[in-house]
PDB file of C-alpha atoms in Angstrom:
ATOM      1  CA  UNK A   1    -119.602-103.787  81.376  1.00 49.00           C
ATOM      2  CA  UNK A   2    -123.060-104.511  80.936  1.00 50.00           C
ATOM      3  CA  UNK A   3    -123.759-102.606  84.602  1.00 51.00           C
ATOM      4  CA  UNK A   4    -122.145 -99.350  83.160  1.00 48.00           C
ATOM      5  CA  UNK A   5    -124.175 -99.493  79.590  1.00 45.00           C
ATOM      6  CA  UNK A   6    -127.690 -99.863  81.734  1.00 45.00           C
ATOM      7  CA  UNK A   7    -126.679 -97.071  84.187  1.00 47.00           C
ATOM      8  CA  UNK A   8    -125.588 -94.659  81.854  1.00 49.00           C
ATOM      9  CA  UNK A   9    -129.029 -95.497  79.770  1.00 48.00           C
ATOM     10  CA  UNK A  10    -130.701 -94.411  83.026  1.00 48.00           C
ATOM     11  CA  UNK A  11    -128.731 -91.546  83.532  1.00 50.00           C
ATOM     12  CA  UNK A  12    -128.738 -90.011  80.476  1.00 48.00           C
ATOM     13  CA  UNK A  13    -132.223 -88.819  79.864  1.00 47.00           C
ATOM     14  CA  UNK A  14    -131.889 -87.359  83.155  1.00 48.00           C
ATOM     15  CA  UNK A  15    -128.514 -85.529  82.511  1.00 47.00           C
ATOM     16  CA  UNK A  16    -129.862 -84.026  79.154  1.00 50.00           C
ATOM     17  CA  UNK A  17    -132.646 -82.417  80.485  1.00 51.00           C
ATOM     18  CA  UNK A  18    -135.299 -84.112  77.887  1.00 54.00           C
ATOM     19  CA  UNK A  19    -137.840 -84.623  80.919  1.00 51.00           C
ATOM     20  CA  UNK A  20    -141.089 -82.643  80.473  1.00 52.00           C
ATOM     21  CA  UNK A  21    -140.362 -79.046  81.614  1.00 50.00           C
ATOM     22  CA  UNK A  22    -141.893 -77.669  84.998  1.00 50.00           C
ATOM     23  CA  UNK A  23    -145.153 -75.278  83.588  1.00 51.00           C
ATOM     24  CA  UNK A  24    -144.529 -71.665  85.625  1.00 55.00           C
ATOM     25  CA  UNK A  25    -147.417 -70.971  87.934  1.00 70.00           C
ATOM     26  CA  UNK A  26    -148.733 -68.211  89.227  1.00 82.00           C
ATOM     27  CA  UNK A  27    -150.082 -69.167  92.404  1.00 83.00           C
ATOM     28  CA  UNK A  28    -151.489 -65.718  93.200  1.00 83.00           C
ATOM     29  CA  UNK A  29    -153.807 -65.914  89.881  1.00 87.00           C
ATOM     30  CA  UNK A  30    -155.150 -69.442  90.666  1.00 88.00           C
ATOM     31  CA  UNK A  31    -155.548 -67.746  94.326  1.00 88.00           C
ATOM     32  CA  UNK A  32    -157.907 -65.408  92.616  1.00 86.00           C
ATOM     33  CA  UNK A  33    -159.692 -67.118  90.658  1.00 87.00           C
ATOM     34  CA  UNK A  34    -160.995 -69.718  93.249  1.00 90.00           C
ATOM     35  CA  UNK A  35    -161.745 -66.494  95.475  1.00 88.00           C
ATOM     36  CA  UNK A  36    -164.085 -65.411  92.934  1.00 88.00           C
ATOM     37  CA  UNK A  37    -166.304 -68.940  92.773  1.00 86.00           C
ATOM     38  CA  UNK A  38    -165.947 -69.415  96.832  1.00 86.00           C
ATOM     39  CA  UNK A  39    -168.415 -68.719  99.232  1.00 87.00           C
ATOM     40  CA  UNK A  40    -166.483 -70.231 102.321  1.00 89.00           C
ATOM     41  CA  UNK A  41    -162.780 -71.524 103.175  1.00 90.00           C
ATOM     42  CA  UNK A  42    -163.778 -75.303 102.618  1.00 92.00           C
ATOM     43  CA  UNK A  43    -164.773 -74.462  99.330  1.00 91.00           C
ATOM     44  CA  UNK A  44    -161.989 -72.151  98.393  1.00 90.00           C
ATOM     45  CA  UNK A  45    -159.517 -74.719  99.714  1.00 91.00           C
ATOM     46  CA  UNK A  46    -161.369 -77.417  97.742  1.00 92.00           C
ATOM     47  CA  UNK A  47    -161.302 -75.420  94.445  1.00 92.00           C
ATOM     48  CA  UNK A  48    -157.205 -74.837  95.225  1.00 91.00           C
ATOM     49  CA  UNK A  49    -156.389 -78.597  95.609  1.00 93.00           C
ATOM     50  CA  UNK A  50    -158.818 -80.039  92.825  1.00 92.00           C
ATOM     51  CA  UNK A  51    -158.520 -77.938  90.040  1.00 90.00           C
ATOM     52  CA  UNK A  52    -154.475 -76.178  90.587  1.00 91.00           C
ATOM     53  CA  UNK A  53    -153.068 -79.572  92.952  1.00 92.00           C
ATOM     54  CA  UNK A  54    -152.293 -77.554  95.995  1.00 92.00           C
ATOM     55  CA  UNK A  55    -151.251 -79.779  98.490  1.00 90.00           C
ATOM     56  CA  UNK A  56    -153.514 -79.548 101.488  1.00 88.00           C
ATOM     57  CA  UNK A  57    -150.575 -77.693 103.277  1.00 86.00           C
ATOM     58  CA  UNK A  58    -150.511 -75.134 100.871  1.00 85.00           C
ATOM     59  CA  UNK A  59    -154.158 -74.808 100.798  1.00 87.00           C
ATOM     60  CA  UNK A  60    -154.624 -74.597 104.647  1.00 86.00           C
ATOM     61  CA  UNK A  61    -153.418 -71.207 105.308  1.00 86.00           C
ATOM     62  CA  UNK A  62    -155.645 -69.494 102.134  1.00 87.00           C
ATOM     63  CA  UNK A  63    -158.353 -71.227 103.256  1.00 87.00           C
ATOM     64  CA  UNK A  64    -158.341 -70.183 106.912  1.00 86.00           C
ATOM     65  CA  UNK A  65    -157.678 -66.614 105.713  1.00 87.00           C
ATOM     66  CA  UNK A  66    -160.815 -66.359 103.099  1.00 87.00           C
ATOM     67  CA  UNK A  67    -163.176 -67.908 105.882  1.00 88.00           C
ATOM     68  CA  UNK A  68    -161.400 -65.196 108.170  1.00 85.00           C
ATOM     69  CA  UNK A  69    -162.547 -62.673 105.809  1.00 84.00           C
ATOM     70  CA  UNK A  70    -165.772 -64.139 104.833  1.00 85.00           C
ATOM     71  CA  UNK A  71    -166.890 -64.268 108.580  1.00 85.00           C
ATOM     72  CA  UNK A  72    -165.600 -60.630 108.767  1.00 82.00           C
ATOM     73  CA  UNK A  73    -167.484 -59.388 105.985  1.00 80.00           C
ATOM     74  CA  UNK A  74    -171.391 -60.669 107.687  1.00 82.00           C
ATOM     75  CA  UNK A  75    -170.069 -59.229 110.980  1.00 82.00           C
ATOM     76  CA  UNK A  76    -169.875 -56.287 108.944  1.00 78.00           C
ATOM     77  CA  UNK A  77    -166.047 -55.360 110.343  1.00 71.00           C
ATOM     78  CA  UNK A  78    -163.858 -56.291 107.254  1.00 62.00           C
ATOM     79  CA  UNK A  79    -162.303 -53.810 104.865  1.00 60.00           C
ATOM     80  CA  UNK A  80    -162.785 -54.526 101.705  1.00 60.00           C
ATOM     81  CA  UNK A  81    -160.781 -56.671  99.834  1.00 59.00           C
ATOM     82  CA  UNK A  82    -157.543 -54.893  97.987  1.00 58.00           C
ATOM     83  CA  UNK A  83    -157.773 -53.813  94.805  1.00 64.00           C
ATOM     84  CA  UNK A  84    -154.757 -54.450  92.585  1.00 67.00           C
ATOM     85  CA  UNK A  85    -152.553 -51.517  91.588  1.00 79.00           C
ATOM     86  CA  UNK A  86    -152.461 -49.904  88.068  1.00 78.00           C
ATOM     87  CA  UNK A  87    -149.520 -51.503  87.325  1.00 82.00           C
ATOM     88  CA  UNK A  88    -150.417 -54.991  88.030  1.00 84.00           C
ATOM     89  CA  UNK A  89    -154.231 -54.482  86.074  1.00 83.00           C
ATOM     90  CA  UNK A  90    -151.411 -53.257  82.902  1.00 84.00           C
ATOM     91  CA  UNK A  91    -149.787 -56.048  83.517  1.00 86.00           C
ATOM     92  CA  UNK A  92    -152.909 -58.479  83.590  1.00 85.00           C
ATOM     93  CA  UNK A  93    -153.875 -57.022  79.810  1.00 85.00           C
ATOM     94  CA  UNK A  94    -150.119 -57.247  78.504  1.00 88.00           C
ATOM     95  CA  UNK A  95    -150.009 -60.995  79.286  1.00 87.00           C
ATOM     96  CA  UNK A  96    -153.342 -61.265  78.265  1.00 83.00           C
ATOM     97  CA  UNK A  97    -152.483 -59.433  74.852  1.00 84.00           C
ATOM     98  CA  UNK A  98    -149.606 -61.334  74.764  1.00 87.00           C
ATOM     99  CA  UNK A  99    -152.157 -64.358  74.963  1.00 84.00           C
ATOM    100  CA  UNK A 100    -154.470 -63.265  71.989  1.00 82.00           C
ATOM    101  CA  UNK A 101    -151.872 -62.834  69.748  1.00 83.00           C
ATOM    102  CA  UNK A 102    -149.676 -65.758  70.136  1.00 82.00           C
ATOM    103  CA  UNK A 103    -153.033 -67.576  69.515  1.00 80.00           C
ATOM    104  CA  UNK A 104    -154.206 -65.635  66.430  1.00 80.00           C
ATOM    105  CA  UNK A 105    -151.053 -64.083  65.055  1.00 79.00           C
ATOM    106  CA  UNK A 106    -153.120 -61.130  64.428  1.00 73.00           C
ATOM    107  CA  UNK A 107    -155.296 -63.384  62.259  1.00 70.00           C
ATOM    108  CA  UNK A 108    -159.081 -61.951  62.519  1.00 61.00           C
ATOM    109  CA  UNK A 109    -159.896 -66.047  61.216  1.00 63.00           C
ATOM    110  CA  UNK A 110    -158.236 -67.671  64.249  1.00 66.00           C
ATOM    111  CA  UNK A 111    -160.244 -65.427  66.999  1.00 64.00           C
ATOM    112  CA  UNK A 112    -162.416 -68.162  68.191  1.00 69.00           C
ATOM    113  CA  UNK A 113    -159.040 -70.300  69.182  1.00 68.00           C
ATOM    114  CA  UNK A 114    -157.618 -67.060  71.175  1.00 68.00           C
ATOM    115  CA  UNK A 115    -161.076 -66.920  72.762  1.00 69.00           C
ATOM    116  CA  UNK A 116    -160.918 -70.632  74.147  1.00 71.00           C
ATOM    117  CA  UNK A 117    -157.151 -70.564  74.954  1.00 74.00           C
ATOM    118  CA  UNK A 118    -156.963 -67.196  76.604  1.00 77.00           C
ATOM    119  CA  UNK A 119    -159.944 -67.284  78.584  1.00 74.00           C
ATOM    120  CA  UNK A 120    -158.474 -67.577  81.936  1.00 75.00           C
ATOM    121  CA  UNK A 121    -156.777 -64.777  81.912  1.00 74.00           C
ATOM    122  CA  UNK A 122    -158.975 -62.468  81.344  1.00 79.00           C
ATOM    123  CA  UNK A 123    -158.555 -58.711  82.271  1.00 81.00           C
ATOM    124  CA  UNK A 124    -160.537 -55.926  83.610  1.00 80.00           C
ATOM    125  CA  UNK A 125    -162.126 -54.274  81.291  1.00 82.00           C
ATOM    126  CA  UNK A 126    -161.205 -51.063  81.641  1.00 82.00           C
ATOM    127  CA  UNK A 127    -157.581 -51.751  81.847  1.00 83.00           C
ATOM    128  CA  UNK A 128    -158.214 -53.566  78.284  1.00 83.00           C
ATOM    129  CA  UNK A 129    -159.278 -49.964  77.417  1.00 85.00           C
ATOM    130  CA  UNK A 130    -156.877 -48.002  78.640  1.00 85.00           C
ATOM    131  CA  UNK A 131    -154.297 -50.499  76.959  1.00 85.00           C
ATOM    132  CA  UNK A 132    -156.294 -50.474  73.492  1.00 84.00           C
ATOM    133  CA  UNK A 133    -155.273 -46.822  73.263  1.00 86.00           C
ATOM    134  CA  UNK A 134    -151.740 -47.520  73.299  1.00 87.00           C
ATOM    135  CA  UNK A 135    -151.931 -49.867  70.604  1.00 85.00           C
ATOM    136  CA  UNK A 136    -152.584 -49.617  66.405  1.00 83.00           C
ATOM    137  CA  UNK A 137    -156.706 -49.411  65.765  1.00 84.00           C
ATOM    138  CA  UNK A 138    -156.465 -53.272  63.994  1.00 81.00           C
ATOM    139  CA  UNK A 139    -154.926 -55.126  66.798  1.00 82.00           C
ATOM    140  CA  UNK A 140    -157.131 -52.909  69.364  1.00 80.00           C
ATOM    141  CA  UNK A 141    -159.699 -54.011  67.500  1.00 82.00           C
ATOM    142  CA  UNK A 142    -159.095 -57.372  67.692  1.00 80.00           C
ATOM    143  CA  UNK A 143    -158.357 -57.417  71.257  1.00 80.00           C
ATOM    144  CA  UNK A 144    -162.042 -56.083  71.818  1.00 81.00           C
ATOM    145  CA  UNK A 145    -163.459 -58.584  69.820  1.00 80.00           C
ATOM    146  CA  UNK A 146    -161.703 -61.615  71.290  1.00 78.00           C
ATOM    147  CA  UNK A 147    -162.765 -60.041  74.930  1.00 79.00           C
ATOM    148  CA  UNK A 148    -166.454 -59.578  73.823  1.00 79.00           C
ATOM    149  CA  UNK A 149    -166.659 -63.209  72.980  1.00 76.00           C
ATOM    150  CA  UNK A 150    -165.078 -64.365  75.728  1.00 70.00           C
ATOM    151  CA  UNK A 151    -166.624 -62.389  78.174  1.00 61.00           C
ATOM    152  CA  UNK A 152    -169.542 -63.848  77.420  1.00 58.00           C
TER     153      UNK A 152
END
């Protein structure tokens, strides 16, 4: 009897789903942003494993790509790298709005939390324009503000 008691303690946590929940990751994001601070593949694959855990497998193929593309670019026969669509910089702000105001809840007082917590996100600026327009002059507003600080 005793067996069943310590198995089903075991089990149970497990069963109920009260483990810590996986965190959603956009691995194309934290590809970006370690582009932006690399100068070569090692680095780029160093900045992917250290700061966002990719496992070295994962790593590998970016890695071997951006040094592809570095070595390219001084040979003076790459294209430039893409730049993203409309729809994906409008999508950058939204979550990035989203960001700012689940931070702040539109509180002017709480900007300096919004600006620490939402920094990593941050969008092109002139998408952040061209979404300010869409929105009511007082959250606009605030949006500016918290990207002014945090740009800096």
């Amino acid at each position: 009897m005793n067996k069943v008691l310590l198995i089903s303690a075991l089990c149970l946590p497990a069963l109920s789903g009260c483990g810590p929940k996986p965190v959603a990751r956009d691995r194309a994001q934290e590809l970006a942003a370690c582009r932006r601070i690399s100068t070569s593949g090692d680095a780029l694959g160093r900045c992917l494993m250290i700061k966002y855990q990719w496992d070295p497998a994962s790593a590998g193929p970016a890695k071997a790509a951006w040094q592809h593309h570095i070595d390219s670019l001084r040979a003076g026969t790459a294209t430039p790298e893409p730049t993203p669509s409309a729809e994906q910089d409008a999508a950058q702000v939204r979550r990035w709005a989203d960001c700012v105001f689940r931070e702040t809840g539109g509180d002017w007082q709480k900007q300096s939390v919004a600006q620490f917590n939402c920094r990593s996100g941050l969008p092109d600026v002139d998408a952040l324009l061209r979404y300010a327009k869409t929105i009511s002059p007082d959250s606009s507003r605030l949006l500016l503000t918290v990207y002014s600080e945090t740009e800096r």
